[in-house]
PDB file of C-alpha atoms in Angstrom:
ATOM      1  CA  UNK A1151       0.000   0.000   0.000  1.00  0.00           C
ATOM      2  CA  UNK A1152       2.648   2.489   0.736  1.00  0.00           C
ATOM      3  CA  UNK A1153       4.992   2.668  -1.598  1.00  0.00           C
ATOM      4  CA  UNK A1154       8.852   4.604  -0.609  1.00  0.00           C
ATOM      5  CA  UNK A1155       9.552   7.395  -2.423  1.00  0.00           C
ATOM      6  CA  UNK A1156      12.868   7.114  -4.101  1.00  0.00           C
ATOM      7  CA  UNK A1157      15.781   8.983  -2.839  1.00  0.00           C
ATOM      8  CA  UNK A1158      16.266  11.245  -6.166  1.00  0.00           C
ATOM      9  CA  UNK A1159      12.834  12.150  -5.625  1.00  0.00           C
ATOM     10  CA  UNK A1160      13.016  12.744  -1.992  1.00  0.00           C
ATOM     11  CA  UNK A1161      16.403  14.863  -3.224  1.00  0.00           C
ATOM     12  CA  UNK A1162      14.318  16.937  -5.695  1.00  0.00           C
ATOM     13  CA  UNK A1163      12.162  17.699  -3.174  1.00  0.00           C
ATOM     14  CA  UNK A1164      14.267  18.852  -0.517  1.00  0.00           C
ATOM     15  CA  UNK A1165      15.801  20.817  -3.177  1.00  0.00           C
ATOM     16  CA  UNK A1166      12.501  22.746  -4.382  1.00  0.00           C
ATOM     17  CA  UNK A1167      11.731  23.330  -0.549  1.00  0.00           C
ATOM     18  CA  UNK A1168      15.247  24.493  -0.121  1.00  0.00           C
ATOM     19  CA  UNK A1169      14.833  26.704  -2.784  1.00  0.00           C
ATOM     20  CA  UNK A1170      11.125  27.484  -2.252  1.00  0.00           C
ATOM     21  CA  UNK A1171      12.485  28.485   1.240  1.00  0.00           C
ATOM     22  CA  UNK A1172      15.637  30.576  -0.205  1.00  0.00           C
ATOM     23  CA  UNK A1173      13.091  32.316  -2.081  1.00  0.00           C
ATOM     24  CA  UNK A1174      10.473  33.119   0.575  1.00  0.00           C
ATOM     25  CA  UNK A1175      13.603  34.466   2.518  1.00  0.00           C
ATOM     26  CA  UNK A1176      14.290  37.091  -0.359  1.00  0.00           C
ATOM     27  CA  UNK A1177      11.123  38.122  -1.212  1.00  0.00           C
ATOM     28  CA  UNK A1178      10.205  38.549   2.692  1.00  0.00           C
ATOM     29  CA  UNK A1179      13.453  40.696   3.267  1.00  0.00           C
ATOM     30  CA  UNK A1180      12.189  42.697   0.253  1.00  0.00           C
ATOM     31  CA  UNK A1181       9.422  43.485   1.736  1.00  0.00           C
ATOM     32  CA  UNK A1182      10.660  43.545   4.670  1.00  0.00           C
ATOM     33  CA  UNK A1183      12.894  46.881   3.160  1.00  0.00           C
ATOM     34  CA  UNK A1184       9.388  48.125   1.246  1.00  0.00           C
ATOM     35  CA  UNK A1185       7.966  48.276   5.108  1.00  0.00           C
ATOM     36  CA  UNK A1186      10.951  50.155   6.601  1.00  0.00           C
ATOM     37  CA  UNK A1187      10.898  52.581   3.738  1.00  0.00           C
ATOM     38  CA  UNK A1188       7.084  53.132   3.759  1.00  0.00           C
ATOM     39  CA  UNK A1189       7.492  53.757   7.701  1.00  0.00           C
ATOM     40  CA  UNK A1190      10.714  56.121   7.021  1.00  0.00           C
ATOM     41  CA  UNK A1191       8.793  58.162   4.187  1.00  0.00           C
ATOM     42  CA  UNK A1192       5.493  58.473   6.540  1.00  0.00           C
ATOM     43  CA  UNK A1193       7.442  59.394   9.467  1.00  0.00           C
ATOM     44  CA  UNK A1194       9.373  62.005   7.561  1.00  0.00           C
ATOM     45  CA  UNK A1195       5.942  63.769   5.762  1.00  0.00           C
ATOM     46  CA  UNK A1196       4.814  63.441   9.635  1.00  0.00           C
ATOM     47  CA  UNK A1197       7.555  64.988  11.242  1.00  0.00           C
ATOM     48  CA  UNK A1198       8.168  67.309   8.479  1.00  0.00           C
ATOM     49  CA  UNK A1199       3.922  68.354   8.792  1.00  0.00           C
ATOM     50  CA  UNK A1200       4.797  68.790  12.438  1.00  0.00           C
ATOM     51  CA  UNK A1201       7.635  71.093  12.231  1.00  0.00           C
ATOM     52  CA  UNK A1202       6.356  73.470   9.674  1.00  0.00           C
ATOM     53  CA  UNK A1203       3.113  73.649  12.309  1.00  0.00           C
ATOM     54  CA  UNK A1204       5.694  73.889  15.070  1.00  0.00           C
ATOM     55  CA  UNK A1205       7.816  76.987  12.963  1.00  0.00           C
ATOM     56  CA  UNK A1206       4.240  78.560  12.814  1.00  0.00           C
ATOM     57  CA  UNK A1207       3.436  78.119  16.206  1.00  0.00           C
ATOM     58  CA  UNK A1208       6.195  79.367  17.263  1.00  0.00           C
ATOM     59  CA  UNK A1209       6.531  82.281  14.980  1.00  0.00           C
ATOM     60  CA  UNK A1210       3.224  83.013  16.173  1.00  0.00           C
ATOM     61  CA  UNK A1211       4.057  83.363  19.640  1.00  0.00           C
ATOM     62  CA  UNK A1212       7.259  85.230  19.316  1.00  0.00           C
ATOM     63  CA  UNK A1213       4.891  87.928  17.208  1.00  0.00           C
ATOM     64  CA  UNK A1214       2.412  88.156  20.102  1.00  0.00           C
ATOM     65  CA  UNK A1215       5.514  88.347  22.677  1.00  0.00           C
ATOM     66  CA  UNK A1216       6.660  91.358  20.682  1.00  0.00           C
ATOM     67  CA  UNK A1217       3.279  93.135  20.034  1.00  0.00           C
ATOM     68  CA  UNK A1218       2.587  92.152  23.766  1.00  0.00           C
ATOM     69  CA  UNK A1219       5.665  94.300  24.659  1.00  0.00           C
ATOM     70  CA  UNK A1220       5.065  97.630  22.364  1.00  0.00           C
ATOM     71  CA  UNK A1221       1.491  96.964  24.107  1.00  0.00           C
ATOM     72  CA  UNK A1222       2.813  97.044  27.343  1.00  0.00           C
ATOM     73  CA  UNK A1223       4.967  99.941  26.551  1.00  0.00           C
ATOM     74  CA  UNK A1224       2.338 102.081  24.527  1.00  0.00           C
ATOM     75  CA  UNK A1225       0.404 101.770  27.774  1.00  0.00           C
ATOM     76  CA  UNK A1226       2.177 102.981  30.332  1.00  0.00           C
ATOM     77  CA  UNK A1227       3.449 105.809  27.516  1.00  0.00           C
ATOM     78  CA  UNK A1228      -0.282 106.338  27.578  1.00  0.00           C
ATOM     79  CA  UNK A1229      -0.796 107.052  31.063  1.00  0.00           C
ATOM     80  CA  UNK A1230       2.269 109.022  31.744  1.00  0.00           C
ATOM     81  CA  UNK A1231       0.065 111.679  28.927  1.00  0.00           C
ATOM     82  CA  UNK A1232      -3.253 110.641  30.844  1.00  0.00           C
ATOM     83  CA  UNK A1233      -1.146 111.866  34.027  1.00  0.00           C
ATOM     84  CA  UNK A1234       0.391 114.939  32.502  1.00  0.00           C
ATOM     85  CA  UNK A1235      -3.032 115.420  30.724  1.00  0.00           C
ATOM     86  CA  UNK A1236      -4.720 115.424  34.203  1.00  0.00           C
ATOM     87  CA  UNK A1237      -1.950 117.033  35.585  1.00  0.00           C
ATOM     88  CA  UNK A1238      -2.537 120.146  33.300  1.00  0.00           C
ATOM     89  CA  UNK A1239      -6.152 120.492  33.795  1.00  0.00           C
ATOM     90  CA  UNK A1240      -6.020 120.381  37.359  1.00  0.00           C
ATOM     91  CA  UNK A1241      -3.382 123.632  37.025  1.00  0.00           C
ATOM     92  CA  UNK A1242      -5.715 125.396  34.491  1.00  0.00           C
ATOM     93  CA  UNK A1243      -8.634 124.866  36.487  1.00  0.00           C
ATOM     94  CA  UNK A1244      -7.137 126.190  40.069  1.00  0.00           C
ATOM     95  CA  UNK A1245      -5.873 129.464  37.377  1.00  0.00           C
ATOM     96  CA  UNK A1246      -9.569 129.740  36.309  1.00  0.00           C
ATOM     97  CA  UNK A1247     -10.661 129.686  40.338  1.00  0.00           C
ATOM     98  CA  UNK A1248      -8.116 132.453  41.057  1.00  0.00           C
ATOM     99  CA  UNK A1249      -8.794 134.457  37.755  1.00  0.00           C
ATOM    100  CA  UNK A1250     -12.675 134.024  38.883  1.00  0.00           C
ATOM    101  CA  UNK A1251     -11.627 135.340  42.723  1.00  0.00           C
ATOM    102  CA  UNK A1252      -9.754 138.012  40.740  1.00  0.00           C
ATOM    103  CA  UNK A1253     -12.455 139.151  38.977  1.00  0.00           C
ATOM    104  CA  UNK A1254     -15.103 138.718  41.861  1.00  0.00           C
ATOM    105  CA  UNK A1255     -12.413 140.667  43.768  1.00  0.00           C
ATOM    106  CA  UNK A1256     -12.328 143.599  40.874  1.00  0.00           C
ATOM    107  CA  UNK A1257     -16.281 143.747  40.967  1.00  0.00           C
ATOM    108  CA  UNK A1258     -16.061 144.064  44.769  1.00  0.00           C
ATOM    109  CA  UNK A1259     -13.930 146.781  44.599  1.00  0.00           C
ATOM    110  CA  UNK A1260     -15.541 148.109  41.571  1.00  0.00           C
ATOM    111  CA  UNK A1261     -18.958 148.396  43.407  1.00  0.00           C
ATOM    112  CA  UNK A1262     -16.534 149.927  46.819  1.00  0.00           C
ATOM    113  CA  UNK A1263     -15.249 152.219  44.636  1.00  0.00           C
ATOM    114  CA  UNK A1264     -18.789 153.387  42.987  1.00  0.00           C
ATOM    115  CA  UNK A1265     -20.465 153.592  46.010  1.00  0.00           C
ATOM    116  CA  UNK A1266     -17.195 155.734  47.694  1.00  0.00           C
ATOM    117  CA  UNK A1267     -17.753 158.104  44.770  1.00  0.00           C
ATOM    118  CA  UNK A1268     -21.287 158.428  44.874  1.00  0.00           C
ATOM    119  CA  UNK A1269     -20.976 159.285  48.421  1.00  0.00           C
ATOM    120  CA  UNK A1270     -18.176 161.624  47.756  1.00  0.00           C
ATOM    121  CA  UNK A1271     -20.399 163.448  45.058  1.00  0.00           C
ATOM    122  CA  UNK A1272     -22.879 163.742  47.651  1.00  0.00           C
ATOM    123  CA  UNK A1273     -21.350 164.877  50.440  1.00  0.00           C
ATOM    124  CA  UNK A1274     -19.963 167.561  47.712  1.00  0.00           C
ATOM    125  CA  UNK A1275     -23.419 168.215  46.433  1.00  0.00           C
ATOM    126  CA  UNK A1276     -24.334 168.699  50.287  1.00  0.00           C
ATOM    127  CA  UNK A1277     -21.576 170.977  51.226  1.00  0.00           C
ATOM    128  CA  UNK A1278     -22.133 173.137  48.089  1.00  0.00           C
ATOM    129  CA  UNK A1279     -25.599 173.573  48.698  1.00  0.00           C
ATOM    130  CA  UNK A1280     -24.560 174.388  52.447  1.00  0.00           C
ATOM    131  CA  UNK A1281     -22.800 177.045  51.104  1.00  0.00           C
ATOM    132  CA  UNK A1282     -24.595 178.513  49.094  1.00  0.00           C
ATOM    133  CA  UNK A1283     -26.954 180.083  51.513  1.00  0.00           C
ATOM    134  CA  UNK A1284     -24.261 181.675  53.323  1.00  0.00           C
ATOM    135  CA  UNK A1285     -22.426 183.257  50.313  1.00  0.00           C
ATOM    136  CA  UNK A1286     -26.146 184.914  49.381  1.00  0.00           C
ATOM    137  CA  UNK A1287     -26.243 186.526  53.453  1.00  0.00           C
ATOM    138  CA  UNK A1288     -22.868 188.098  52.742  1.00  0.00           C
ATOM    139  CA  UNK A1289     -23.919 189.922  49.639  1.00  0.00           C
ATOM    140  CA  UNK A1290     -26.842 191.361  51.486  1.00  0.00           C
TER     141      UNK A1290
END
């Protein structure tokens, strides 16, 4: 029933699986170097995709930093002229107090001085007419 295979067959044999197997083994390390490439190009386009995104991001950031710092400077330029602004009015507004007390003054004295005179012209109007009756006894 079972027959044994002769040994130049059983040769052949072990030759085709020793070359089947030779063959397996090169095509598998040739894929094998396919794979590593594929990862190496994907990795590359990954990492290159990251740092261009990174460069941005970080371009990005040193921009804010800077406008962050003329910001920071603009602002306190800003108040030191808020200050100087304030500053000013507060001086322009205690010279408009005095020039009012000056002026309030000069109608004071104004009105002193009016009401001096008109009681000067008075008194002269009353001394005149105080005189006047005497002069007309002399000439009598």
């Amino acid at each position: 029933c079972f027959k044994m295979a002769s040994p130049r067959f059983l040769s052949e044999l072990l030759n085709e699986s020793k070359q089947r197997r030779a063959e397996l083994t090169v095509e598998n390390e040739r894929r094998k170097k396919e794979a590593v490439e594929s990862v190496r190009k994907a990795t590359t386009t990954a990492m290159d995709s990251i740092n261009i995104n990174v460069a941005t991001i970080w371009h990005n950031q040193q921009q804010l930093e800077a406008e962050a710092r003329r910001l920071h400077q603009n602002s306190q330029h800003f108040a030191k002229q808020a200050g100087q602004w304030v500053h000013a009015f507060n001086s322009f507004s205690q010279s408009l107090k005095a020039l009012g007390d000056v002026e309030n003054w000069a109608r004071t004295i104004e009105s002193d001085m009016a009401f001096i005179n008109s009681s000067l012209e008075q008194i002269q109007c009353n001394q005149a007419s105080m005189s006047e009756p005497e002069d007309s006894r002399g000439d009598e």
